[in-house]
mmCIF file of C-alpha atoms in Angstrom:
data_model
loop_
_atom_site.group_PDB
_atom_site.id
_atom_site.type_symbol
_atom_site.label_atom_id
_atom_site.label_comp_id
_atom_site.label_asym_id
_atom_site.label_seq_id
_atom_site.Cartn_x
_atom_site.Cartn_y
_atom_site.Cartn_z
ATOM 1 C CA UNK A 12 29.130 14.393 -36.199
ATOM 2 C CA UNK A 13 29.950 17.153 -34.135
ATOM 3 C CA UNK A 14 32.292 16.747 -30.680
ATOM 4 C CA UNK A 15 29.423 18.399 -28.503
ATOM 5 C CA UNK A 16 27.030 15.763 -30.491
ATOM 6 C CA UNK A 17 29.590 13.167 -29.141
ATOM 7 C CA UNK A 18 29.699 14.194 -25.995
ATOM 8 C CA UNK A 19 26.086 14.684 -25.851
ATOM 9 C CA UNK A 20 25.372 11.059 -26.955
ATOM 10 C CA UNK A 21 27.872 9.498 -24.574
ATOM 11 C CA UNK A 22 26.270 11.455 -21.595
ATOM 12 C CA UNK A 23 22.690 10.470 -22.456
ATOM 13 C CA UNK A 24 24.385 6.466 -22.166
ATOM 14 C CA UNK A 25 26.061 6.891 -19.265
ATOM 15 C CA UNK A 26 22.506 8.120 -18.022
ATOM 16 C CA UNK A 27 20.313 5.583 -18.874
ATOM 17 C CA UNK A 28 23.230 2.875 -17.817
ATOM 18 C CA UNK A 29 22.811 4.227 -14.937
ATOM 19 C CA UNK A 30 19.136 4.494 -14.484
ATOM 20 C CA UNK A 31 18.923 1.141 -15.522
ATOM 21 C CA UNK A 32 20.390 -0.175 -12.944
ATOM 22 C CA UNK A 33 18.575 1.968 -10.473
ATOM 23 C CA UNK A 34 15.326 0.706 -11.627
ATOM 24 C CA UNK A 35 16.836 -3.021 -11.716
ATOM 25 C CA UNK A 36 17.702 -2.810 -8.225
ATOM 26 C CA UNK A 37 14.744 -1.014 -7.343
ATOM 27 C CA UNK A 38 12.846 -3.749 -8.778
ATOM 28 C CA UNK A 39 14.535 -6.539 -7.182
ATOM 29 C CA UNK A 40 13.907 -4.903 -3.394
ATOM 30 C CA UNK A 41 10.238 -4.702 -4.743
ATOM 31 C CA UNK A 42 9.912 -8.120 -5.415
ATOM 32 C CA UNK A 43 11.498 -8.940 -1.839
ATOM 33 C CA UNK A 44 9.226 -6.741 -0.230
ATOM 34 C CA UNK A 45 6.277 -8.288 -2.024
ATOM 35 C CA UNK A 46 7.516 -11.690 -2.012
ATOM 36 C CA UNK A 47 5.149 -13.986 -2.086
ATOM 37 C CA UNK A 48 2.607 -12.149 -4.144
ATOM 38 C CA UNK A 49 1.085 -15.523 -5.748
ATOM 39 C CA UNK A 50 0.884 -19.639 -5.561
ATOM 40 C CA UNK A 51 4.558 -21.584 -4.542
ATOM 41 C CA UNK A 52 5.380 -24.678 -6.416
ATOM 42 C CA UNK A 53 7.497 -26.924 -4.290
ATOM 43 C CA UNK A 54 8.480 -29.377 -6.808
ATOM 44 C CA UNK A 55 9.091 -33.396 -4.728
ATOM 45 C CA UNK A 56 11.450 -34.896 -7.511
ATOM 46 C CA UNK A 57 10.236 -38.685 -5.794
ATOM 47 C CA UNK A 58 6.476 -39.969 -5.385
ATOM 48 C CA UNK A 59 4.355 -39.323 -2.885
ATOM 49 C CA UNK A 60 4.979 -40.593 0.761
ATOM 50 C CA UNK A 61 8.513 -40.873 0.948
ATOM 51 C CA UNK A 62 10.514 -38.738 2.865
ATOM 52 C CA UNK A 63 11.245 -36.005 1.040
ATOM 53 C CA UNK A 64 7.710 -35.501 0.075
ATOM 54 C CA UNK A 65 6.533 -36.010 4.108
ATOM 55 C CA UNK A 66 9.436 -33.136 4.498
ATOM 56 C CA UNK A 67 8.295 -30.746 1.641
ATOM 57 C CA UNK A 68 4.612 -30.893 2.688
ATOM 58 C CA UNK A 69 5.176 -29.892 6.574
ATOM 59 C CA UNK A 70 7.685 -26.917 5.651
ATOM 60 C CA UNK A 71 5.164 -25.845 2.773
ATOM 61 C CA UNK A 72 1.635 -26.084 5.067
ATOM 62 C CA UNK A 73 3.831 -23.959 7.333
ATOM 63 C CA UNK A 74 4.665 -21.811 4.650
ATOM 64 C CA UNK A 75 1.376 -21.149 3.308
ATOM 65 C CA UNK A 76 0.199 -20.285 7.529
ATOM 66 C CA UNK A 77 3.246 -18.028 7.750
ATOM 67 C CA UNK A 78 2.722 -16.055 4.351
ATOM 68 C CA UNK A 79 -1.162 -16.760 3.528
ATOM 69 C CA UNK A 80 -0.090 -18.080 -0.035
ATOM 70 C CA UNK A 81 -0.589 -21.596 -0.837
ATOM 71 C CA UNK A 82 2.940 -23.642 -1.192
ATOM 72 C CA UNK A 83 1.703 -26.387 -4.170
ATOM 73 C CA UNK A 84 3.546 -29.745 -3.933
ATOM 74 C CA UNK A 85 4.373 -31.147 -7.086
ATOM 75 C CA UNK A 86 5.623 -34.543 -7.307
ATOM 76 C CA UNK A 87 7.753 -35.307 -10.516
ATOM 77 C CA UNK A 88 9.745 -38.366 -10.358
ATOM 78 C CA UNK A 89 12.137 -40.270 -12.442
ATOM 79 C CA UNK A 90 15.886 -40.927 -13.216
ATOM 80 C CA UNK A 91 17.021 -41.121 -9.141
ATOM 81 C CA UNK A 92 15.125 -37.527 -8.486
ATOM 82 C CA UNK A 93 16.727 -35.910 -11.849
ATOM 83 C CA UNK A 94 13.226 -35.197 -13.863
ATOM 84 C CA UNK A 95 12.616 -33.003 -11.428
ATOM 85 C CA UNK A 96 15.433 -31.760 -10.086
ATOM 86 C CA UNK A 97 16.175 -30.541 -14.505
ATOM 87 C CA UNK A 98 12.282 -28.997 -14.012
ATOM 88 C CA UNK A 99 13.295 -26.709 -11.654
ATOM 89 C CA UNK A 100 16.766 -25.744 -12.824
ATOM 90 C CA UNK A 101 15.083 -24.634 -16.209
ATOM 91 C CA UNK A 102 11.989 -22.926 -14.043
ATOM 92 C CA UNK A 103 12.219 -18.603 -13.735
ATOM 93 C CA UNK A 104 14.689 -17.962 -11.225
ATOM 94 C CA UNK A 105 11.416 -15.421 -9.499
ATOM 95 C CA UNK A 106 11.399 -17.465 -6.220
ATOM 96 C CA UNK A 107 8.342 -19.315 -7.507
ATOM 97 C CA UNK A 108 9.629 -22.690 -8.276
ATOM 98 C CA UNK A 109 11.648 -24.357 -5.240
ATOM 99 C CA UNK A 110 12.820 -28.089 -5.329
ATOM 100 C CA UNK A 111 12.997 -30.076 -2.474
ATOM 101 C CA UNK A 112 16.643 -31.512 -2.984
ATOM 102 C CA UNK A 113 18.289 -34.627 -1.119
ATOM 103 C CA UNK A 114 21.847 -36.323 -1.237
ATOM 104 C CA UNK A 115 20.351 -38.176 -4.074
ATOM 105 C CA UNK A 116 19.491 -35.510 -6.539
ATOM 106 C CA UNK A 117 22.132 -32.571 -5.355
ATOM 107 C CA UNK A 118 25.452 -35.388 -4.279
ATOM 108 C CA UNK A 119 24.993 -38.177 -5.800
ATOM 109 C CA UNK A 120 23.580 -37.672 -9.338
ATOM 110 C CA UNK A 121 26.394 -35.595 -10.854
ATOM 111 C CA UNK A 122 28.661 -39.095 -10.162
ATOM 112 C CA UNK A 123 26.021 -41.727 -10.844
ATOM 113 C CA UNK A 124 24.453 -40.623 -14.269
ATOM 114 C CA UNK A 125 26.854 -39.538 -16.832
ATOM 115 C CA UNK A 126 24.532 -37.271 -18.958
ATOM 116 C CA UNK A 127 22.871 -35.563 -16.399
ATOM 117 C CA UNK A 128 21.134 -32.544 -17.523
ATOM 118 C CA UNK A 129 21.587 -30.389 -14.444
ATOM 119 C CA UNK A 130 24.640 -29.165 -12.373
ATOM 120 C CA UNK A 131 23.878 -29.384 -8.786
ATOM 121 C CA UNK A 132 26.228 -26.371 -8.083
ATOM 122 C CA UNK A 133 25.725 -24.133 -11.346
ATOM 123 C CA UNK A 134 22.000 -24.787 -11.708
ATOM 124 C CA UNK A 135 20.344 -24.002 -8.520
ATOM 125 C CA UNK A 136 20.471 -21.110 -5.615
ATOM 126 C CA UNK A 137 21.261 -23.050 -1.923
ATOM 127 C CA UNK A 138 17.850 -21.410 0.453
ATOM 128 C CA UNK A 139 17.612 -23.901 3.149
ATOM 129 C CA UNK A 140 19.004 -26.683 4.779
ATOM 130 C CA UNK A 141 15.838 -28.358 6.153
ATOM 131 C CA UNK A 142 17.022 -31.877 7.776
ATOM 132 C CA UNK A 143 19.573 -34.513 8.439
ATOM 133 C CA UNK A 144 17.983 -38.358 8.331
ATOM 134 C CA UNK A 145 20.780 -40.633 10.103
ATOM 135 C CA UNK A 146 20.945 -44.069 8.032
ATOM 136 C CA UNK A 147 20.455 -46.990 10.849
ATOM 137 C CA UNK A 148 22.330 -50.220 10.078
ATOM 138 C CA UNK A 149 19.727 -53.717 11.288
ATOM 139 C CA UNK A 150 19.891 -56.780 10.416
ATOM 140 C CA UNK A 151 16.935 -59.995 10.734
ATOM 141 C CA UNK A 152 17.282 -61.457 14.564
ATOM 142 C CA UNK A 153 18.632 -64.233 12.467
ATOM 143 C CA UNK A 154 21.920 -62.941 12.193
ATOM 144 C CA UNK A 155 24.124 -64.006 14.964
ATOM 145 C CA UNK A 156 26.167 -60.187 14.827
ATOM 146 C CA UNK A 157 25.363 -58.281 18.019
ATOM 147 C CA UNK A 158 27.090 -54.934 17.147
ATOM 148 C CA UNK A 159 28.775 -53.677 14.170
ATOM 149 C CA UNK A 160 32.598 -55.566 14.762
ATOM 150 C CA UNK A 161 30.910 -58.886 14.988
ATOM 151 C CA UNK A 162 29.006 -57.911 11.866
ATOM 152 C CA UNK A 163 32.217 -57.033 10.156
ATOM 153 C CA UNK A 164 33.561 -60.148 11.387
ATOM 154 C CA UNK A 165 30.605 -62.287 10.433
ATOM 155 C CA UNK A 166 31.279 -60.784 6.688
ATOM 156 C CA UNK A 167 34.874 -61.799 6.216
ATOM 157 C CA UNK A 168 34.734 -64.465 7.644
ATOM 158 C CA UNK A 169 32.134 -65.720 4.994
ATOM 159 C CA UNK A 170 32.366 -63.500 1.866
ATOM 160 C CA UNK A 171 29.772 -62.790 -0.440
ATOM 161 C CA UNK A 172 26.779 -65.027 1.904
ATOM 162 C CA UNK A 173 25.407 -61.772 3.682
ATOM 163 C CA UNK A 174 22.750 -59.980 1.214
ATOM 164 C CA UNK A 175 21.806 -56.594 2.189
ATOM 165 C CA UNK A 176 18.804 -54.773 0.506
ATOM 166 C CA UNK A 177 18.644 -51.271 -0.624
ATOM 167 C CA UNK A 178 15.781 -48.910 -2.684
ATOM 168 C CA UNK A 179 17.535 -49.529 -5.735
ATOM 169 C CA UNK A 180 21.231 -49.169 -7.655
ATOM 170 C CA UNK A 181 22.550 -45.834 -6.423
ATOM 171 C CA UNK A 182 19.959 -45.470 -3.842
ATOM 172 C CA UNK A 183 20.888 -43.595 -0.633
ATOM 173 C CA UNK A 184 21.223 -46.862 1.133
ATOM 174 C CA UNK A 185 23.050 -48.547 -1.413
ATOM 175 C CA UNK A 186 25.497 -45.465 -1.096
ATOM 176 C CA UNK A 187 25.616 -45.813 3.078
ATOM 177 C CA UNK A 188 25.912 -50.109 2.654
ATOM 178 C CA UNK A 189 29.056 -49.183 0.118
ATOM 179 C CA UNK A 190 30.735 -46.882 2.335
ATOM 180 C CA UNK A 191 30.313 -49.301 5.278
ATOM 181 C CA UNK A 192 31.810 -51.731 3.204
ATOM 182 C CA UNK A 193 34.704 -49.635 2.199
ATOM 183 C CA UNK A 194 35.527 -48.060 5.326
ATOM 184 C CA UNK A 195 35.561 -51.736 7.026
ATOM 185 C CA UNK A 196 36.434 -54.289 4.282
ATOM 186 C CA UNK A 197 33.380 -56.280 4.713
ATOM 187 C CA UNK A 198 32.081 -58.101 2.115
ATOM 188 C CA UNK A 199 28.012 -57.841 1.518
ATOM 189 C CA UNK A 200 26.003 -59.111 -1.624
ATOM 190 C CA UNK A 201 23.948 -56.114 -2.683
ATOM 191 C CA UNK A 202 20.071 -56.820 -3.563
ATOM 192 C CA UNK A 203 18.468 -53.950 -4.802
ATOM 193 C CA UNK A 204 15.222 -53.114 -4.621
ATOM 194 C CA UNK A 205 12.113 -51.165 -6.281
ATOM 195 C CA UNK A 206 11.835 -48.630 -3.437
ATOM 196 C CA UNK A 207 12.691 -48.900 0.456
ATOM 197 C CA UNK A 208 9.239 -50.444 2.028
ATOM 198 C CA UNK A 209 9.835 -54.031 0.005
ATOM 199 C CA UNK A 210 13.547 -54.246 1.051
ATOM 200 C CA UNK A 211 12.400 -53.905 4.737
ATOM 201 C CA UNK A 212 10.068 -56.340 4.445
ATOM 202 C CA UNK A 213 11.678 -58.613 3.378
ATOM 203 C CA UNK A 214 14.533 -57.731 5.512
ATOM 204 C CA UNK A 215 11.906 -58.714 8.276
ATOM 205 C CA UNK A 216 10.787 -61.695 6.481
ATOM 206 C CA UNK A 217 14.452 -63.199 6.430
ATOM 207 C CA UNK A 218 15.033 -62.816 2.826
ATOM 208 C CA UNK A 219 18.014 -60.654 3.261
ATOM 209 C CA UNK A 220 20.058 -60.150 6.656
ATOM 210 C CA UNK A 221 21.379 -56.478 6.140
ATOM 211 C CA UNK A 222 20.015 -53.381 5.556
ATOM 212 C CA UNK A 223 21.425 -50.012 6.144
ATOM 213 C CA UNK A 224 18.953 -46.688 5.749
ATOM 214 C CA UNK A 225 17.001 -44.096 6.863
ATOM 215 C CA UNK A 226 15.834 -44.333 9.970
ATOM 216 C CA UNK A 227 12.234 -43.602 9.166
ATOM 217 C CA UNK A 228 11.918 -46.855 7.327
ATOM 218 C CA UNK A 229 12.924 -48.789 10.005
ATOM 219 C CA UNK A 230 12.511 -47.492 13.540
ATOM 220 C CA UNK A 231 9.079 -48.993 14.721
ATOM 221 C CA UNK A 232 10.345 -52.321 13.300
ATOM 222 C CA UNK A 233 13.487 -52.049 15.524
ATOM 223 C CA UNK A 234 11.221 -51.042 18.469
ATOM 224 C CA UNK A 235 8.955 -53.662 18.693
ATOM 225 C CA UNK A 236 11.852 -56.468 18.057
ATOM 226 C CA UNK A 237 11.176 -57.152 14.062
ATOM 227 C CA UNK A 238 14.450 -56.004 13.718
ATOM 228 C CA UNK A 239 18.007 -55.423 15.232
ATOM 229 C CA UNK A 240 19.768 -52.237 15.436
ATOM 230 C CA UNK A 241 23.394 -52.163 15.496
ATOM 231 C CA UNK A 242 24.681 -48.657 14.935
ATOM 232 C CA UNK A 243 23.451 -44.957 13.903
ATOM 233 C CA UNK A 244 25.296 -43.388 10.589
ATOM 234 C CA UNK A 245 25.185 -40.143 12.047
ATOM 235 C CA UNK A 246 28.234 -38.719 14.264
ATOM 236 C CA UNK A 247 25.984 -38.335 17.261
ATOM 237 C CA UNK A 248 23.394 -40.762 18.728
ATOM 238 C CA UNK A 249 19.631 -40.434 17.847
ATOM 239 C CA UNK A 250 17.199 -38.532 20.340
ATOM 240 C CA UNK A 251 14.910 -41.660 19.240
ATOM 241 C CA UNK A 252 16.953 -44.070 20.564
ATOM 242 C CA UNK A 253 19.541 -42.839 22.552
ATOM 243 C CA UNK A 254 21.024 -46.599 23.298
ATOM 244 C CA UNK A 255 22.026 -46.802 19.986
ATOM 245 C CA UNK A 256 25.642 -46.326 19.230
ATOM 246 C CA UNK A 257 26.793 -44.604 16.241
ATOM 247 C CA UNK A 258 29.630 -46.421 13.957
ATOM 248 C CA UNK A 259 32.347 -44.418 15.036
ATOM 249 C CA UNK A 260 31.534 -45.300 18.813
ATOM 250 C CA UNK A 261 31.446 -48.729 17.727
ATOM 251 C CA UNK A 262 35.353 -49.029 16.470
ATOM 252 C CA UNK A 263 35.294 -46.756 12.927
ATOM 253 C CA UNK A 264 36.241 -43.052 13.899
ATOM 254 C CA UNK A 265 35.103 -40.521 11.389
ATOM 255 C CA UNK A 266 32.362 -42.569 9.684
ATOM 256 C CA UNK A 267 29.163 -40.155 8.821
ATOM 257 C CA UNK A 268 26.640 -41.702 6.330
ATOM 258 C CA UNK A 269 23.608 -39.898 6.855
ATOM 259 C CA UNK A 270 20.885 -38.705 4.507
ATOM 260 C CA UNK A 271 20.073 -35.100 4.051
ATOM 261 C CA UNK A 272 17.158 -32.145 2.288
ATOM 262 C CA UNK A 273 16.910 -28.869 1.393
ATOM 263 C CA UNK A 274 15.287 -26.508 -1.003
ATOM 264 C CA UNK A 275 17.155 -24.800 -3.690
ATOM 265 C CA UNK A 276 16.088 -22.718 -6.292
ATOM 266 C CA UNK A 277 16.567 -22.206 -9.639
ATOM 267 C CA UNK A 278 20.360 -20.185 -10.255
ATOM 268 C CA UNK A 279 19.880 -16.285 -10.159
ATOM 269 C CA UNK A 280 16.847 -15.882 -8.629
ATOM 270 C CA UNK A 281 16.974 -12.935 -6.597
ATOM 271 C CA UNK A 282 18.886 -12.706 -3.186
ATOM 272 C CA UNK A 283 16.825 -11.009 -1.310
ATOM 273 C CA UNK A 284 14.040 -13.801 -2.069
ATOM 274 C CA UNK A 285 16.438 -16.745 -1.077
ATOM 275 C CA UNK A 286 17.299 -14.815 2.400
ATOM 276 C CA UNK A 287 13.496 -14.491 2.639
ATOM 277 C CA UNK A 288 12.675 -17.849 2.246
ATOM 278 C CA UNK A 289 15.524 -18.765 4.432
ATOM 279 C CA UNK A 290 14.990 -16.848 7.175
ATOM 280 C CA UNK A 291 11.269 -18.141 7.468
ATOM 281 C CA UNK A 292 12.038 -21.789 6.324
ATOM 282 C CA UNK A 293 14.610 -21.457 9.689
ATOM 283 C CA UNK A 294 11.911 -20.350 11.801
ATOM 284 C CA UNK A 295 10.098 -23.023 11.147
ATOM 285 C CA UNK A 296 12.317 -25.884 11.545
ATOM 286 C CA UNK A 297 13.061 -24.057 15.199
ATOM 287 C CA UNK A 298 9.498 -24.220 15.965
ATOM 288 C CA UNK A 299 9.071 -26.944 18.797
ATOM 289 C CA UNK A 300 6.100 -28.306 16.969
ATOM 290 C CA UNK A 301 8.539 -29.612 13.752
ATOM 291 C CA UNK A 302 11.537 -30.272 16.175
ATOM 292 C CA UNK A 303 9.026 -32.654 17.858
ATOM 293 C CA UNK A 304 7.365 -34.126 14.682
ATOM 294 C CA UNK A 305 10.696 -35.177 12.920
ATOM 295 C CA UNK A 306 12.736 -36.366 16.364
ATOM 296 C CA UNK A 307 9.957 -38.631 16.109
ATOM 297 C CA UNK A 308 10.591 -40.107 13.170
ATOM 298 C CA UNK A 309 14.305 -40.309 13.438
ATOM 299 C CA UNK A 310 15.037 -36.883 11.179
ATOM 300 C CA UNK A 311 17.017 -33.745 12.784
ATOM 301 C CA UNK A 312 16.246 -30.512 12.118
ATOM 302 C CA UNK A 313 19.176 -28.604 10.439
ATOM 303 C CA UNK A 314 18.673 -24.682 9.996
ATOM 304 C CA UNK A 315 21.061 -22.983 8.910
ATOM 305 C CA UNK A 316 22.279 -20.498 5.944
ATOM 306 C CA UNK A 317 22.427 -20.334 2.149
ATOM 307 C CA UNK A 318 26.012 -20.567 1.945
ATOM 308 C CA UNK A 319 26.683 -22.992 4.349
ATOM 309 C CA UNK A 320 24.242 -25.798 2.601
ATOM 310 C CA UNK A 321 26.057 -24.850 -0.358
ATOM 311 C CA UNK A 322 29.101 -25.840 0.845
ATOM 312 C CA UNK A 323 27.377 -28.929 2.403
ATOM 313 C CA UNK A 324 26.307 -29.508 -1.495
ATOM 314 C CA UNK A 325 29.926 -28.867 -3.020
ATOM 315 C CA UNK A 326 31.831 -30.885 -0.275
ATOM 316 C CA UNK A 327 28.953 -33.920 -0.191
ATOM 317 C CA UNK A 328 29.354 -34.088 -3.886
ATOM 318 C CA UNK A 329 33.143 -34.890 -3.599
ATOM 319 C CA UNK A 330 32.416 -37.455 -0.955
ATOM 320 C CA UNK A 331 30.903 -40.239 -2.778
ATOM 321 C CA UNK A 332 32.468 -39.883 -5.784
ATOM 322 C CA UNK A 333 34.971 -42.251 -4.592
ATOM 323 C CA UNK A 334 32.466 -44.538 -3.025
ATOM 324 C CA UNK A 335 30.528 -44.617 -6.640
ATOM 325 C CA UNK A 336 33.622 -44.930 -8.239
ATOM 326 C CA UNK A 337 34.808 -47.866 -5.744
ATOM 327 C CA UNK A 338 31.739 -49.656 -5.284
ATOM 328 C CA UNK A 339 31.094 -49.594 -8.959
ATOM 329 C CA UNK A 340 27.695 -48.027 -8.149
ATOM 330 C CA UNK A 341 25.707 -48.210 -11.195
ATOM 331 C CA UNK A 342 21.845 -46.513 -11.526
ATOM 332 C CA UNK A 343 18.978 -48.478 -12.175
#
């Protein structure tokens, strides 16, 4: 081979490096431009009616009026939210399969089941923070505790003869009761349950005395006097019911225990489709109609950036690591 041959040949790469990339790129502002150019599937890693599904179906109707494509809501559950949660991770990273994430699936998962097939941090894209759900801490009228020191008291002073529910082993709830319990050496019998609705009822019935979770689950109860409300997880009171103290307020600075969602996609998919989606999923949780729809039902809208819900992912995952670890949280 000839040096001008050489030469020749190591042009013609540098070339079509180079035009490759053009045309990548290119491609990639097309797609942003164009995005969405066919169906959404919104996959709910839980069944239908909880939260996270109520949450997913309001941004996606909202979606579909904003864009004129329909947002489908698929609900795969399973394994604490992880069937799901592996569906999307292994899904095209084109901007077409979201997940609506939670603590559960994106925080708590990597330290509750040792094989998961997912990594919460390497697996998905961060697009939107959607809400914050404060975890409200009642107990049955029966109990003689009138805020949360009393409660505390109440609990050491006889060990092991307070039950409080939860949704199951390694449940949000069962995460919130553990970290109440850590944070103010009290000492609660855990009684898990299959799913949130049949630990509140029987929470009302006087089965068990405690339950700590999301205020959804429990706020008309504690309105029309089923129930007592002694603190708010959150580190501000609720718009919902604004007498309510928080924990801190009530004697245990720095306590935080609430729930939280967001939609992540599947790792790599395309930036300029994540700041898409974020920037319209944002304008939606500002819209007055949403604001009004989730203060309602005891959930805060949270809008806010890619990176920063990321972090919110990273640092929430090294949170309750300890409190798995402590508690000796195991999954159903």
């Amino acid at each position: 081979m000839t040096q001008n041959t050489t030469k020749f040949i190591a042009v013609c790469a540098v070339f079509a490096g180079a035009s490759g990339l053009f045309i990548s790129q290119t491609a990639v502002a097309q797609t942003a431009a164009t995005y969405p150019a066919k169906p959404i599937r919104l996959v709910v890693p839980f069944t239908p009616g909880g939260s996270t599904d109520i949450l997913a179906r309001a941004i996606g109707q909202k979606l579909n009026e904003a864009w004129g494509q329909p947002v489908v809501i698929e609900n795969v559950p399973g394994a604490g939210g992880s069937i799901g949660a592996d569906k999307v991770a292994k899904a095209p990273a084109d901007g077409y399969t979201l997940l609506m994430g939670h603590i559960g699936t994106l925080a708590v998962n990597p330290s509750l089941y040792p094989n998961l097939p997912y990594d919460p941090i390497k697996s998905f894209a961060p697009v939107a923070w959607v809400a914050r759900v404060p975890n409200i801490l009642v107990v049955h009228p029966s109990v003689p505790a009138k805020n949360v020191k009393e409660l505390v008291a109440l609990a050491k002073a006889k060990p092991g003869q307070l039950n409080y529910g939860s949704g199951g082993n390694g449940s949000a709830a069962n995460l919130a009761s553990e970290y109440f319990k850590l944070q103010t050496g009290s000492s609660l019998l855990h009684i898990p349950y299959r799913g949130t609705a049949p630990a509140v009822t029987d929470l009302v019935g006087g089965q068990i005395q405690v339950l700590f979770t999301g205020a959804p689950a429990v706020i008309t109860q504690i309105k029309n006097g089923q129930l007592r409300a002694l603190a708010v997880s959150s580190p501000k009171r609720m718009a919902a019911l604004p007498d309510l103290p928080t924990v801190a307020e009530s004697g245990y600075q720095g306590f935080e225990a609430d729930q939280w969602y967001g939609v992540v996609a599947p790792a790599g998919t395309p930036a300029d489709v994540v700041a898409k989606l974020n920037t319209q999923i944002n304008q939606v949780l500002n819209s007055p109609e949403l604001k009004g729809r989730l203060n309602a039902e005891g959930a805060i809208a949270t809008p806010d950036t890619p990176a920063n819900f990321g972090k919110l992912i990273a640092s929430e995952i090294a949170r309750w690591k300890p409190v798995i670890s402590g508690g000796r949280v195991k999954a159903d």
